[in-house]
Short mmCIF file of C-alpha atoms and ligand atoms in Angstrom, two decimals:
data_model
loop_
_atom_site.label_atom_id
_atom_site.label_comp_id
_atom_site.label_asym_id
_atom_site.label_seq_id
_atom_site.Cartn_x
_atom_site.Cartn_y
_atom_site.Cartn_z
CA MET A 1 1.11 -2.63 14.62
CA SER A 2 2.87 -5.29 12.58
CA PHE A 3 3.06 -5.58 8.84
CA VAL A 4 2.06 -8.69 6.95
CA VAL A 5 3.34 -8.41 3.42
CA ASP A 6 0.79 -9.46 0.83
CA GLY A 7 2.50 -11.61 -1.79
CA ASN A 8 0.55 -9.94 -4.62
CA VAL A 9 1.53 -6.41 -3.76
CA SER A 10 5.04 -5.21 -4.25
CA LEU A 11 6.20 -2.34 -2.09
CA ILE A 12 9.87 -1.80 -1.39
CA LEU A 13 11.38 0.46 1.27
CA VAL A 14 14.61 2.37 0.66
CA SER A 15 16.26 3.56 3.85
CA SER A 16 19.39 3.62 5.96
CA GLU A 17 20.27 3.84 9.65
CA ARG A 18 22.79 6.46 8.55
CA PHE A 19 20.01 9.08 8.29
CA ALA A 20 20.54 9.66 12.04
CA GLU A 21 24.04 10.99 11.28
CA HIS A 22 22.79 14.36 9.98
CA VAL A 23 22.84 16.22 13.30
CA THR A 24 20.94 19.45 13.93
CA PRO A 25 21.39 21.82 16.93
CA PRO A 26 19.71 20.88 20.26
CA GLY A 27 15.97 21.57 20.25
CA HIS A 28 15.73 21.52 16.45
CA PRO A 29 12.50 19.75 15.36
CA GLU A 30 14.18 17.99 12.40
CA ARG A 31 16.21 15.81 14.75
CA PRO A 32 18.06 12.49 14.43
CA GLU A 33 15.35 10.70 16.46
CA ARG A 34 13.15 10.95 13.37
CA ALA A 35 15.52 8.48 11.71
CA GLU A 36 15.01 6.08 14.62
CA VAL A 37 11.26 6.07 13.90
CA MET A 38 12.09 5.18 10.30
CA ASP A 39 14.46 2.42 11.45
CA VAL A 40 11.75 0.82 13.61
CA ILE A 41 9.36 0.85 10.66
CA SER A 42 12.00 -0.65 8.35
CA ALA A 43 12.74 -3.41 10.88
CA ARG A 44 9.06 -4.31 11.21
CA TRP A 45 8.65 -4.33 7.43
CA ARG A 46 11.55 -6.78 7.16
CA GLU A 47 10.13 -8.96 9.93
CA GLY A 48 6.83 -9.13 8.04
CA GLY A 49 8.64 -10.46 4.97
CA GLY A 50 9.15 -7.16 3.15
CA GLU A 51 12.29 -5.89 1.47
CA VAL A 52 14.30 -2.86 2.64
CA VAL A 53 17.26 -1.75 0.56
CA ALA A 54 20.04 0.70 1.37
CA PRO A 55 20.36 3.72 -0.93
CA ARG A 56 23.35 4.70 -3.03
CA ALA A 57 24.56 8.29 -2.98
CA ALA A 58 23.03 10.52 -5.65
CA THR A 59 25.50 11.39 -8.40
CA HIS A 60 26.59 14.87 -9.42
CA GLU A 61 24.76 14.41 -12.71
CA GLN A 62 21.49 13.55 -10.91
CA LEU A 63 21.79 16.57 -8.60
CA ALA A 64 22.80 18.96 -11.39
CA ARG A 65 19.48 18.42 -13.18
CA VAL A 66 17.76 20.53 -10.50
CA HIS A 67 20.50 22.39 -8.59
CA ASP A 68 22.93 25.07 -9.80
CA ALA A 69 26.61 24.22 -10.21
CA GLY A 70 27.58 26.95 -7.75
CA TYR A 71 25.22 25.59 -5.12
CA LEU A 72 26.55 22.05 -5.58
CA ARG A 73 30.09 23.39 -5.04
CA LEU A 74 29.01 25.24 -1.90
CA MET A 75 27.28 22.12 -0.56
CA ALA A 76 30.29 19.90 -1.30
CA GLU A 77 32.44 22.33 0.69
CA THR A 78 30.26 21.75 3.78
CA ALA A 79 31.57 18.14 3.98
CA GLY A 80 33.31 17.68 7.31
CA HIS A 81 31.96 20.94 8.74
CA ALA A 82 29.10 22.23 10.87
CA VAL A 83 27.68 25.13 8.86
CA SER A 84 24.58 27.31 9.21
CA LEU A 85 22.98 27.61 5.75
CA ASP A 86 19.94 29.66 6.73
CA ALA A 87 18.09 30.57 9.94
CA ASP A 88 16.93 26.97 10.50
CA THR A 89 19.04 24.83 8.15
CA TYR A 90 22.33 23.41 9.34
CA THR A 91 24.97 20.84 8.49
CA SER A 92 27.04 18.66 10.79
CA PRO A 93 30.32 17.11 9.61
CA GLU A 94 28.54 13.99 8.23
CA SER A 95 25.65 15.87 6.63
CA HIS A 96 26.92 16.09 3.10
CA GLU A 97 27.27 12.32 2.84
CA ILE A 98 23.83 11.84 4.36
CA VAL A 99 22.01 14.31 2.12
CA LEU A 100 23.53 12.55 -0.90
CA LEU A 101 22.04 9.31 0.45
CA ALA A 102 18.63 10.96 0.97
CA ALA A 103 18.55 12.20 -2.63
CA GLY A 104 19.95 8.85 -3.77
CA ALA A 105 17.18 6.97 -1.95
CA ALA A 106 14.56 8.96 -3.85
CA VAL A 107 16.37 8.21 -7.13
CA ASP A 108 16.66 4.49 -6.26
CA ALA A 109 12.95 4.35 -5.45
CA VAL A 110 12.10 5.86 -8.85
CA GLU A 111 14.41 3.44 -10.67
CA ARG A 112 12.76 0.46 -9.02
CA VAL A 113 9.22 1.41 -9.96
CA MET A 114 10.21 2.53 -13.48
CA ALA A 115 12.00 -0.80 -14.02
CA GLU A 116 8.85 -2.48 -12.67
CA SER A 117 10.79 -4.49 -10.12
CA SER A 118 8.28 -3.05 -7.60
CA ASP A 119 4.93 -1.33 -8.04
CA ALA A 120 5.46 1.04 -5.17
CA ALA A 121 8.48 2.36 -3.31
CA LEU A 122 8.88 4.37 -0.13
CA ALA A 123 12.08 6.34 0.45
CA LEU A 124 12.29 6.82 4.23
CA VAL A 125 14.74 9.69 4.45
CA ARG A 126 15.87 12.73 6.35
CA PRO A 127 16.53 15.57 6.00
CA PRO A 128 13.46 16.57 3.96
CA GLY A 129 13.88 18.28 0.59
CA HIS A 130 10.91 20.22 -0.77
CA HIS A 131 11.97 23.70 0.43
CA ALA A 132 15.42 23.43 -1.18
CA GLU A 133 15.64 25.77 -4.17
CA ARG A 134 17.92 25.42 -7.20
CA ASN A 135 20.50 27.61 -5.56
CA ARG A 136 19.87 27.51 -1.83
CA ALA A 137 19.08 25.44 1.22
CA MET A 138 16.12 26.46 3.37
CA GLY A 139 13.56 25.14 5.83
CA PHE A 140 15.62 22.13 7.03
CA CYS A 141 16.14 21.06 3.38
CA LEU A 142 19.52 20.82 1.62
CA TYR A 143 18.91 18.94 -1.62
CA ASN A 144 15.43 18.71 -3.11
CA ASN A 145 15.02 14.93 -2.94
CA VAL A 146 11.65 14.67 -4.69
CA ALA A 147 12.65 17.11 -7.46
CA ILE A 148 15.84 15.14 -8.10
CA ALA A 149 13.69 11.98 -8.27
CA ALA A 150 11.21 13.63 -10.67
CA ALA A 151 14.00 14.83 -12.98
CA HIS A 152 15.45 11.32 -12.90
CA ALA A 153 12.08 9.77 -13.79
CA ARG A 154 11.95 12.09 -16.82
CA THR A 155 15.44 11.05 -17.87
CA ILE A 156 14.70 7.32 -17.73
CA GLY A 157 11.55 7.45 -19.78
CA ALA A 158 8.56 8.95 -17.96
CA GLU A 159 6.97 11.54 -20.26
CA ARG A 160 4.66 12.94 -17.59
CA VAL A 161 5.55 12.95 -13.90
CA ALA A 162 3.17 14.04 -11.13
CA VAL A 163 4.49 15.25 -7.79
CA VAL A 164 1.84 15.48 -5.06
CA ASP A 165 2.91 17.19 -1.85
CA TYR A 166 0.72 16.72 1.25
CA ASP A 167 3.26 18.10 3.70
CA VAL A 168 1.69 20.91 5.79
CA HIS A 169 4.17 23.38 4.26
CA HIS A 170 4.18 24.48 0.65
CA GLY A 171 7.03 22.95 -1.38
CA ASN A 172 8.40 26.20 -2.76
CA GLY A 173 11.56 24.57 -4.08
CA THR A 174 9.76 21.88 -6.05
CA GLN A 175 7.29 24.42 -7.45
CA HIS A 176 10.00 26.81 -8.59
CA ILE A 177 12.19 24.08 -10.12
CA PHE A 178 9.36 22.84 -12.35
CA GLU A 179 7.09 25.89 -12.73
CA ARG A 180 7.92 26.32 -16.45
CA ASP A 181 7.90 22.59 -17.22
CA PRO A 182 4.61 21.05 -18.44
CA SER A 183 6.03 17.51 -18.12
CA VAL A 184 6.14 17.72 -14.31
CA LEU A 185 2.82 18.48 -12.62
CA TYR A 186 3.23 19.81 -9.08
CA ILE A 187 0.17 19.65 -6.79
CA SER A 188 0.32 20.82 -3.18
CA THR A 189 -2.14 20.94 -0.30
CA HIS A 190 -0.78 23.06 2.54
CA GLN A 191 -1.55 25.41 5.40
CA PHE A 192 -1.83 28.98 4.11
CA PRO A 193 -0.81 31.60 4.92
CA TYR A 194 2.16 29.93 6.55
CA TYR A 195 5.85 29.14 6.10
CA PRO A 196 7.39 29.55 3.52
CA GLY A 197 4.81 32.10 2.29
CA THR A 198 4.39 30.73 -1.24
CA GLY A 199 1.58 28.48 -2.50
CA ALA A 200 -1.32 30.90 -3.13
CA ALA A 201 -4.04 29.48 -5.37
CA ASP A 202 -3.11 31.85 -8.19
CA GLU A 203 0.43 30.44 -8.46
CA VAL A 204 -0.32 28.14 -11.38
CA GLY A 205 3.04 27.90 -13.16
CA ALA A 206 4.55 30.04 -15.92
CA GLY A 207 5.23 29.95 -19.66
CA ALA A 208 4.76 26.47 -21.10
CA GLY A 209 4.24 25.25 -17.53
CA ALA A 210 1.13 27.39 -16.92
CA GLY A 211 -1.54 25.17 -15.36
CA PHE A 212 0.95 22.51 -14.28
CA THR A 213 1.42 24.00 -10.81
CA VAL A 214 -1.62 23.39 -8.62
CA ASN A 215 -1.92 24.93 -5.17
CA VAL A 216 -4.72 24.17 -2.74
CA PRO A 217 -4.11 26.55 0.18
CA LEU A 218 -6.03 25.49 3.30
CA GLU A 219 -6.70 27.50 6.44
CA ALA A 220 -5.14 26.47 9.75
CA GLY A 221 -7.42 24.02 11.54
CA ALA A 222 -8.34 22.03 8.42
CA THR A 223 -9.56 18.50 9.17
CA ASP A 224 -9.67 15.10 7.49
CA ASP A 225 -12.90 16.16 5.82
CA ASP A 226 -11.35 19.34 4.37
CA TYR A 227 -8.52 17.32 2.88
CA ARG A 228 -11.01 14.77 1.52
CA VAL A 229 -12.80 17.56 -0.36
CA ALA A 230 -9.46 18.94 -1.66
CA PHE A 231 -8.50 15.49 -2.93
CA GLU A 232 -11.91 14.65 -4.40
CA GLU A 233 -12.51 18.01 -6.10
CA VAL A 234 -9.02 19.13 -7.17
CA VAL A 235 -6.09 16.77 -6.58
CA VAL A 236 -7.50 13.54 -8.00
CA PRO A 237 -9.46 15.05 -10.95
CA ILE A 238 -6.39 16.97 -12.17
CA LEU A 239 -4.21 13.88 -11.86
CA GLN A 240 -6.77 11.95 -13.91
CA LEU A 241 -6.72 14.61 -16.63
CA PHE A 242 -2.89 14.77 -16.61
CA GLU A 243 -2.51 10.97 -16.89
CA PRO A 244 0.90 10.68 -15.21
CA GLU A 245 3.33 7.86 -16.04
CA VAL A 246 4.58 7.84 -12.48
CA VAL A 247 3.23 9.44 -9.29
CA LEU A 248 5.73 10.85 -6.80
CA VAL A 249 4.60 11.98 -3.37
CA SER A 250 6.26 14.50 -1.06
CA ALA A 251 5.03 12.60 1.98
CA GLY A 252 5.17 15.02 4.89
CA PHE A 253 3.26 14.09 8.04
CA ASP A 254 3.27 17.49 9.75
CA ALA A 255 -0.40 18.22 8.96
CA HIS A 256 -1.12 15.70 11.74
CA GLU A 257 -3.16 17.06 14.66
CA ARG A 258 -0.29 16.33 17.07
CA ASP A 259 2.44 17.99 15.06
CA PRO A 260 4.20 20.83 16.92
CA LEU A 261 4.86 22.89 13.76
CA GLY A 262 1.68 22.47 11.72
CA GLY A 263 -1.73 23.86 12.69
CA MET A 264 -3.86 21.24 10.94
CA ARG A 265 -6.02 18.52 12.50
CA LEU A 266 -5.43 15.43 10.42
CA THR A 267 -5.69 12.00 12.04
CA ASP A 268 -3.45 9.03 11.18
CA GLY A 269 -6.15 7.64 8.90
CA ALA A 270 -6.12 10.72 6.66
CA PHE A 271 -2.54 9.94 5.64
CA GLY A 272 -3.66 6.45 4.70
CA ALA A 273 -6.61 7.86 2.75
CA MET A 274 -4.55 10.45 0.84
CA THR A 275 -1.98 7.78 -0.01
CA SER A 276 -4.75 5.41 -1.15
CA GLU A 277 -6.24 8.12 -3.39
CA LEU A 278 -2.84 8.54 -5.05
CA ARG A 279 -2.24 4.81 -5.30
CA ALA A 280 -5.64 4.46 -7.02
CA VAL A 281 -4.61 7.08 -9.59
CA ALA A 282 -1.31 5.23 -10.11
CA ALA A 283 -3.19 1.93 -10.54
CA GLU A 284 -5.47 3.51 -13.14
CA TYR A 285 -2.93 5.48 -15.20
CA CYS A 286 0.58 4.16 -14.64
CA ASP A 287 0.58 0.42 -13.88
CA GLY A 288 0.65 1.21 -10.18
CA ARG A 289 3.95 3.14 -10.28
CA ILE A 290 4.05 5.30 -7.13
CA VAL A 291 6.97 6.57 -5.06
CA LEU A 292 6.69 8.20 -1.64
CA VAL A 293 9.59 10.32 -0.40
CA THR A 294 9.32 11.47 3.21
CA GLU A 295 9.36 15.19 4.06
CA GLY A 296 8.28 16.67 7.45
CA GLY A 297 6.56 15.20 10.52
CA TYR A 298 7.91 16.30 13.89
CA ASP A 299 5.84 14.53 16.56
CA LEU A 300 7.52 11.16 16.73
CA PRO A 301 4.48 8.97 17.64
CA ALA A 302 2.36 10.79 15.04
CA LEU A 303 5.11 10.31 12.46
CA ALA A 304 5.23 6.58 13.25
CA ALA A 305 1.45 6.15 13.10
CA SER A 306 1.06 8.19 9.91
CA LEU A 307 3.85 6.27 8.20
CA ASP A 308 2.15 3.03 9.24
CA ALA A 309 -1.09 4.25 7.66
CA ALA A 310 0.70 5.25 4.45
CA ILE A 311 2.45 1.87 4.25
CA GLN A 312 -0.82 0.03 4.82
CA ALA A 313 -2.35 2.09 2.01
CA LEU A 314 0.48 1.15 -0.35
CA SER A 315 0.54 -2.53 0.56
CA SER A 316 -3.06 -3.55 1.18
CA ALA A 317 -4.83 -5.72 -1.37
CA SER A 318 -7.48 -3.04 -1.90
CA VAL A 319 -6.76 0.28 -3.61
CA GLU A 320 -10.12 1.74 -2.49
CA PRO A 321 -9.52 4.94 -0.46
CA THR A 322 -11.22 4.92 2.94
CA TRP A 323 -11.38 8.29 4.67
CA PRO A 324 -11.77 8.29 8.46
CA SER A 325 -15.47 8.29 9.34
CA SER A 326 -15.34 10.23 12.61
CA GLN A 327 -14.72 13.50 10.84
CA ILE A 328 -15.00 16.84 12.51
CA ALA A 329 -17.17 19.03 10.33
CA SER A 330 -15.23 22.06 9.15
CA ASP A 331 -15.11 24.53 6.32
CA ARG A 332 -11.42 25.39 6.65
CA GLY A 333 -10.82 23.91 3.24
CA ARG A 334 -13.79 25.38 1.40
CA ARG A 335 -12.30 28.76 0.43
CA GLY A 336 -8.98 27.27 -0.61
CA VAL A 337 -10.59 24.59 -2.75
CA ALA A 338 -12.86 27.19 -4.41
CA ALA A 339 -9.90 29.52 -5.02
CA ALA A 340 -7.84 26.71 -6.52
CA LYS A 341 -10.68 25.73 -8.87
CA GLN A 342 -11.15 29.33 -9.95
CA SER A 343 -7.45 29.81 -10.71
CA LEU A 344 -7.22 26.52 -12.60
CA LYS A 345 -10.34 27.03 -14.71
CA PRO A 346 -8.39 28.14 -17.82
CA PHE A 347 -6.32 24.95 -17.73
CA TRP A 348 -8.40 22.03 -16.43
CA LYS A 349 -12.07 21.04 -16.77
CA LEU A 350 -13.14 20.52 -13.16
CA GLN A 351 -16.68 19.86 -11.88
ZN1 LIG B 401 6.65 20.45 6.46
#
């Protein structure tokens, strides 16, 4: 597939060939080859007339808005070393530099859409970020890229920031970082029960943030149609009520039917449709400001095809979401959607 950049639509890509330099042990699914997929996509985007910019490293100040000082010290000490941070999260000697670039790419993407130099931005990064907690690395994630981007958006003028996470895994780190903060709405669709174990429908946030954490737990085997229902009945209506000033997306592609880690059955087109739904919300409430930050996605051809679909959704002239029509009927989403609506009843008026 080739990209033809529509002159009326502004989407910018933020990426770097250096993302291949974060090296994981042999056989690890979050492998440097994922960066090569991103490089191919960046090259095609450039060939079609689009712009790809290299990220700057995130600053200590940007990181410190969501991570503890002690954790930042520990991470800085990993520079130059191969370290095991948890059962499946590792550094190689270059990793610290690269994770600063991944977080920096997410920050750059936010700055560009907030400054209105682009409507939409896609940070094509690895490693992913949404499992990283304030004070620890986990689940392949070192710094929480999307959380750092959300905190940055708040700092440069966005009063209300939405983070939508369609990665197959629940973004425990992002949820915990913002669970008491009503200015950052976190919405996740994910396989449940599954790694990392969080993300039940009754986790709705705490204190002033109650209601601003939205979990739609879906059973393994959920299809395009299940996700369509989750988006139409929960994700989109809550975004419309929240009226975000910028929409950030934890864009993980591991709910794809070919993914070796996830147990869902999404086709390429579902990633385009979910992205279109979010772009339509951004068009309606925040002058089109939307930022995608990549998370998981471990089958390389599926990652490439899903990214293509997401980019098409962000760059096509139409913002009308089109869900794949050859849907497999399923009710793997029904219970999760009903449970989410029940838990959110005190906070949001849903149909
Ligand atoms: Zn994932």
